[in-house]
Structures are given as structure tokens and as C-alpha cells.
Amino acid sequence: MERGGAVLIDIDGVLTVSWEPLPGTVAAMERLRASGRPFALVTNTTSRTRASIAERLAGAGFPVTVDDILTAPAVTAVYLREHCPRARCLLLNAGDIRDDLRGVTLVDDTDPDADVDVIVVGGAGEEFGYPALNRVFRHLRRGVRLVAMHRNLFWRTADGLSLDSGAFLLGLERAARVEAEITGKPAGAFFAAALDHLGAEPSTAVMVGDDIESDVLAAQRGGITGVLVKTGKYTPETHRAATGTPDHVIDSFAALPALLESLATGSG
């Protein structure tokens, strides 16, 4: 494979499911690394820090380091520092991501009287119970700003599809009559940050994902070539109902090296 444009790669549902490698993904990543083609793992995962993700993937055999990973929490931290400086933020999220939110002031999520300027919504889990959601709703009703790391409705785990925070976000927006500011995928700024991290141009870049709307079509709107994989949350139904058409569809990430070779030679 010849050296070419940058490759942006989703993690969950593309490389792994419940952090277990999908068939052929480690070998495909090794080929990508050996090719010298720049790449970044771009993920809306909010349950782990960049360092934790890198450690887990490397332990599973993927040739990646923390510098290869860009997460929605890390991009959210940059967004909050730039757009909401010194704001007191209430985080609703499953998992500890505080290390990736450096420079952001987080308030005690158990204090109903806490002074809050911004609600920050991450990924769903047990933390998204009625008391927490109702506390967030009441803050929003009094004019607090709403920032969300993504709008994912569901994701695939070893036990099957599971609801994600996008489902709760829709209810909060409707009930409080507000609109969330989205920092992760499908926000164009997220893809721009990833390309800037690699020093790459969108016209030569490829985005590989299992979410046709948030990964693939969102990237295509920014001028990036979109590649949809039929793993993870992919279903024929969502593919047919999508608002657009992917540039390429492959069975899995294992088939990516061959696709990149064909694109490099002009035969794809």
C-alpha cells in the first residue's frame, strides 16, 4: 500500500465490540501502520480517557499509542475552554473522564444547590437515572447552557444494542425547549480537529465508521471520503433509511487495506 491521505477510524463497532477486537482488525491496523499512512482513532466513547483507550487497544494487539486517539471528551474540553471560559460545569456521564477534561471546572453532581453554568452530557449508563435527569432538566429550565459530546442513540455491546445518551438528550431538549451544542461526531469541528491533528486535508482523507449518519455522512459533508463498515451498529435498515449514500461500503475494517490500495491506484 502506498503512502496516501489520512485515515480517520471509529473504534467501537469498527475495531472492537465491548473492547474485544473484531476478526481481522488487528492485522489490518498493522498493515495501515506499516504503510506510513497517517491515521487517527476518532471516537465518541465517553467511558474511558485517551490513555485508558490506548492501553486497552495496545493490550489487545493494536499498534496504537495515546497520540493516535482523539475522543469526544478531549475535544469537548477544548470547546468549553474556548467558548465557556471559567464556567462551572455539571457532567452527566458514565465513566471517569476527568483526566481528559483538564481546565474545565466540574461541580459536585450530587449537590442539588450547586451553582451551574453549563450542563455537559457524555455517554449513557446507570448514572442516567430519574434523579440525575430531573436535576439536569431543572437547571436547563432556568437557562443553563447544554453541551453534549454526541447524539448517538445506541451502540452495540457484547449483549446487543444498548441505548445511548442521544435518546435522553432528545427528551431533555424537548422538555426544556433548548438545543444542545454538539462537540463530538457528527459535528464538523470534530472532524476538522482530527485532520488538524494529522496536518491533513479533507480532500485526501478517509473516514471509516459503523454509524452511517454520525461517522460517514457527517464526514462526507466536510469533504472527507466516507467508508461504511457492516459491523457494530450497522443494520440494513439504517443503511436504507439514511439521508445519503456512503462513498464506499465494506464488510469490515479487515477489508480496508485492500480498499485503500484500490483508491491509491485509481481502481476503486
XYZ file of C-alpha atoms in Angstrom:
268
model
C 0.000 0.000 0.000
C 1.402 3.378 -0.954
C 1.517 6.264 1.456
C -1.559 8.436 0.957
C -4.023 10.706 2.701
C -5.035 10.450 6.316
C -7.429 7.819 7.645
C -9.868 8.586 10.457
C -11.176 5.472 12.196
C -14.016 4.982 14.647
C -13.237 2.438 17.387
C -16.381 0.909 18.866
C -18.136 -1.240 16.290
C -15.291 -0.840 13.782
C -12.193 -2.167 15.526
C -13.832 -3.686 18.596
C -17.131 -4.608 20.233
C -17.112 -4.327 24.032
C -13.333 -3.746 23.586
C -12.790 -7.169 22.030
C -11.131 -6.992 18.580
C -13.319 -7.865 15.627
C -11.904 -10.515 13.258
C -9.006 -9.265 11.148
C -8.899 -5.767 12.636
C -5.523 -6.062 14.387
C -3.832 -7.336 11.230
C -5.458 -4.580 9.161
C -4.258 -1.948 11.617
C -0.741 -3.393 11.471
C -0.809 -3.060 7.661
C -2.038 0.517 7.956
C 0.737 1.412 10.419
C 3.366 -0.252 8.223
C 2.162 1.701 5.183
C 3.196 5.009 6.743
C -0.223 6.474 6.056
C -1.213 8.868 8.889
C -4.269 7.858 10.886
C -6.241 8.812 13.978
C -8.768 6.868 16.004
C -11.710 9.242 16.408
C -14.340 8.156 18.874
C -17.392 9.373 20.735
C -16.508 6.925 23.521
C -17.001 8.718 26.831
C -16.409 5.882 29.293
C -12.594 5.972 29.100
C -9.810 8.529 28.816
C -7.470 8.641 25.814
C -4.736 6.984 27.876
C -7.051 4.203 29.031
C -8.272 3.559 25.482
C -4.712 3.397 24.149
C -3.702 0.975 26.893
C -6.682 -1.281 26.247
C -6.189 -1.344 22.476
C -2.441 -1.893 22.712
C -3.079 -4.735 25.140
C -5.344 -6.334 22.532
C -2.552 -6.145 19.949
C -3.372 -2.922 18.078
C -0.237 -0.893 17.198
C -1.537 2.387 18.621
C -0.485 4.975 21.204
C -2.326 7.722 23.037
C -1.220 10.227 20.374
C -3.262 8.289 17.799
C -6.513 8.803 19.704
C -8.928 11.736 19.646
C -12.001 11.478 21.866
C -15.195 13.473 22.223
C -14.303 14.363 25.853
C -10.908 15.763 24.813
C -12.496 17.874 22.069
C -15.241 18.932 24.489
C -12.625 20.215 26.932
C -11.130 22.405 24.216
C -14.603 23.648 23.259
C -15.520 24.516 26.846
C -12.243 26.325 27.479
C -12.727 28.397 24.320
C -16.482 29.046 24.422
C -17.331 28.834 28.138
C -14.216 30.032 29.987
C -14.382 29.724 33.778
C -17.847 28.121 33.541
C -18.974 25.781 36.308
C -19.947 22.536 34.553
C -22.202 19.722 35.719
C -21.135 16.485 33.997
C -23.635 13.688 33.344
C -21.624 10.742 32.063
C -20.956 7.035 32.585
C -17.265 6.580 33.332
C -14.443 8.703 34.712
C -13.069 11.044 32.041
C -11.838 13.856 34.275
C -8.251 13.475 33.046
C -9.439 14.433 29.551
C -11.362 17.452 30.876
C -8.353 19.383 32.159
C -9.011 23.077 32.507
C -12.756 22.530 32.966
C -14.356 23.305 36.342
C -16.640 20.438 37.359
C -19.159 20.854 40.166
C -20.391 18.198 42.591
C -23.076 16.245 40.720
C -24.745 15.203 43.976
C -25.295 18.765 45.251
C -28.792 19.953 44.212
C -27.875 23.533 45.174
C -24.649 23.681 43.177
C -24.110 26.801 41.070
C -24.093 25.528 37.476
C -23.403 27.420 34.224
C -23.201 24.524 31.740
C -24.633 21.013 31.621
C -22.225 18.618 29.873
C -23.739 15.337 28.683
C -21.470 12.405 27.837
C -22.317 8.732 27.372
C -25.268 6.946 28.942
C -25.185 4.382 31.733
C -26.530 3.786 35.219
C -25.867 7.450 36.022
C -28.762 8.438 33.731
C -31.446 7.716 36.322
C -34.517 9.830 37.017
C -32.995 11.962 39.828
C -29.993 12.940 37.693
C -32.037 13.645 34.571
C -34.578 15.655 36.541
C -31.786 17.704 38.156
C -30.395 18.446 34.693
C -33.864 19.330 33.396
C -34.402 21.858 36.189
C -31.058 23.518 35.517
C -31.896 23.769 31.818
C -35.286 25.293 32.570
C -33.597 28.170 34.364
C -31.372 28.923 31.386
C -28.235 26.849 31.889
C -26.314 26.067 28.693
C -26.411 22.499 27.304
C -23.317 20.924 25.714
C -23.363 17.287 24.581
C -20.469 15.155 23.437
C -22.607 13.368 20.849
C -26.133 12.423 19.756
C -25.635 8.670 19.480
C -28.964 6.905 20.063
C -27.463 3.470 20.659
C -24.323 1.366 20.325
C -23.516 -2.323 20.123
C -22.161 -4.275 23.083
C -21.457 -7.961 23.591
C -25.057 -8.225 24.849
C -26.573 -6.477 21.818
C -27.688 -2.930 21.063
C -27.943 -0.575 24.055
C -29.436 2.902 24.431
C -27.001 5.803 24.448
C -27.325 9.374 25.669
C -28.802 10.700 22.415
C -32.112 9.126 23.362
C -32.139 11.047 26.669
C -30.801 14.202 25.027
C -33.809 14.398 22.721
C -36.151 14.297 25.707
C -34.204 16.954 27.610
C -34.147 19.273 24.610
C -37.862 18.858 24.005
C -38.852 19.237 27.665
C -36.591 22.209 28.406
C -37.046 23.813 24.967
C -33.328 24.101 24.354
C -30.903 22.805 21.722
C -27.650 21.140 22.695
C -24.300 22.268 21.328
C -22.663 19.079 19.971
C -18.884 18.741 20.239
C -18.182 15.169 19.073
C -19.276 13.400 15.907
C -21.219 14.387 13.806
C -20.048 17.969 14.438
C -17.887 19.227 11.604
C -15.496 20.768 14.114
C -14.671 17.324 15.461
C -13.510 16.048 12.061
C -11.647 19.318 11.450
C -9.819 18.881 14.769
C -8.800 15.348 13.800
C -7.452 16.476 10.415
C -5.633 19.391 12.028
C -4.077 16.911 14.486
C -2.692 14.984 11.498
C -1.889 18.005 9.346
C -4.159 16.578 6.635
C -6.603 17.963 4.090
C -10.186 16.650 3.856
C -9.946 16.029 0.104
C -7.307 13.329 0.646
C -8.735 11.863 3.870
C -10.930 8.835 4.542
C -13.325 8.271 7.456
C -14.219 4.692 8.448
C -17.233 4.103 10.672
C -20.199 1.888 11.519
C -22.644 4.777 12.065
C -23.799 5.876 8.633
C -25.072 9.261 9.793
C -22.633 10.394 12.523
C -19.470 8.796 11.127
C -19.787 8.508 7.383
C -22.241 11.052 6.002
C -21.121 13.696 8.511
C -17.531 13.276 7.320
C -18.613 13.413 3.689
C -20.308 16.764 4.315
C -16.865 18.048 5.277
C -15.273 16.824 2.049
C -13.874 13.577 3.510
C -14.343 10.249 1.722
C -16.746 8.111 3.767
C -16.382 4.354 4.255
C -19.175 2.416 5.975
C -18.399 -0.945 7.598
C -21.071 -3.614 8.078
C -20.113 -4.301 11.682
C -21.011 -2.781 15.063
C -24.274 -0.845 14.978
C -24.676 -1.264 11.217
C -28.034 -2.640 10.120
C -29.517 -2.893 6.618
C -32.497 -0.876 7.871
C -30.440 2.134 8.953
C -28.456 1.896 5.720
C -31.625 2.040 3.607
C -33.156 4.847 5.680
C -30.040 7.025 5.694
C -30.105 10.613 4.468
C -27.334 9.972 1.976
C -25.103 7.378 0.329
C -21.643 6.353 1.592
C -18.775 6.695 -0.851
C -17.784 3.096 -0.094
C -19.239 0.141 1.835
C -17.071 -2.760 3.044
C -17.848 -5.828 5.113
C -15.416 -4.927 7.898
C -12.289 -2.962 8.781
C -10.299 -6.020 7.720
C -11.142 -5.078 4.121
C -9.844 -1.505 4.461
C -6.225 -2.101 3.314
C -7.460 -3.541 0.020
C -9.841 -0.609 -0.467
C -7.083 1.918 0.228
C -4.815 0.149 -2.254
C -7.507 0.315 -4.938
C -8.123 4.000 -4.236
C -4.385 4.740 -4.403
C -4.110 3.078 -7.797
C -7.333 4.576 -9.111
C -9.054 1.217 -9.475
C -11.532 1.705 -6.578
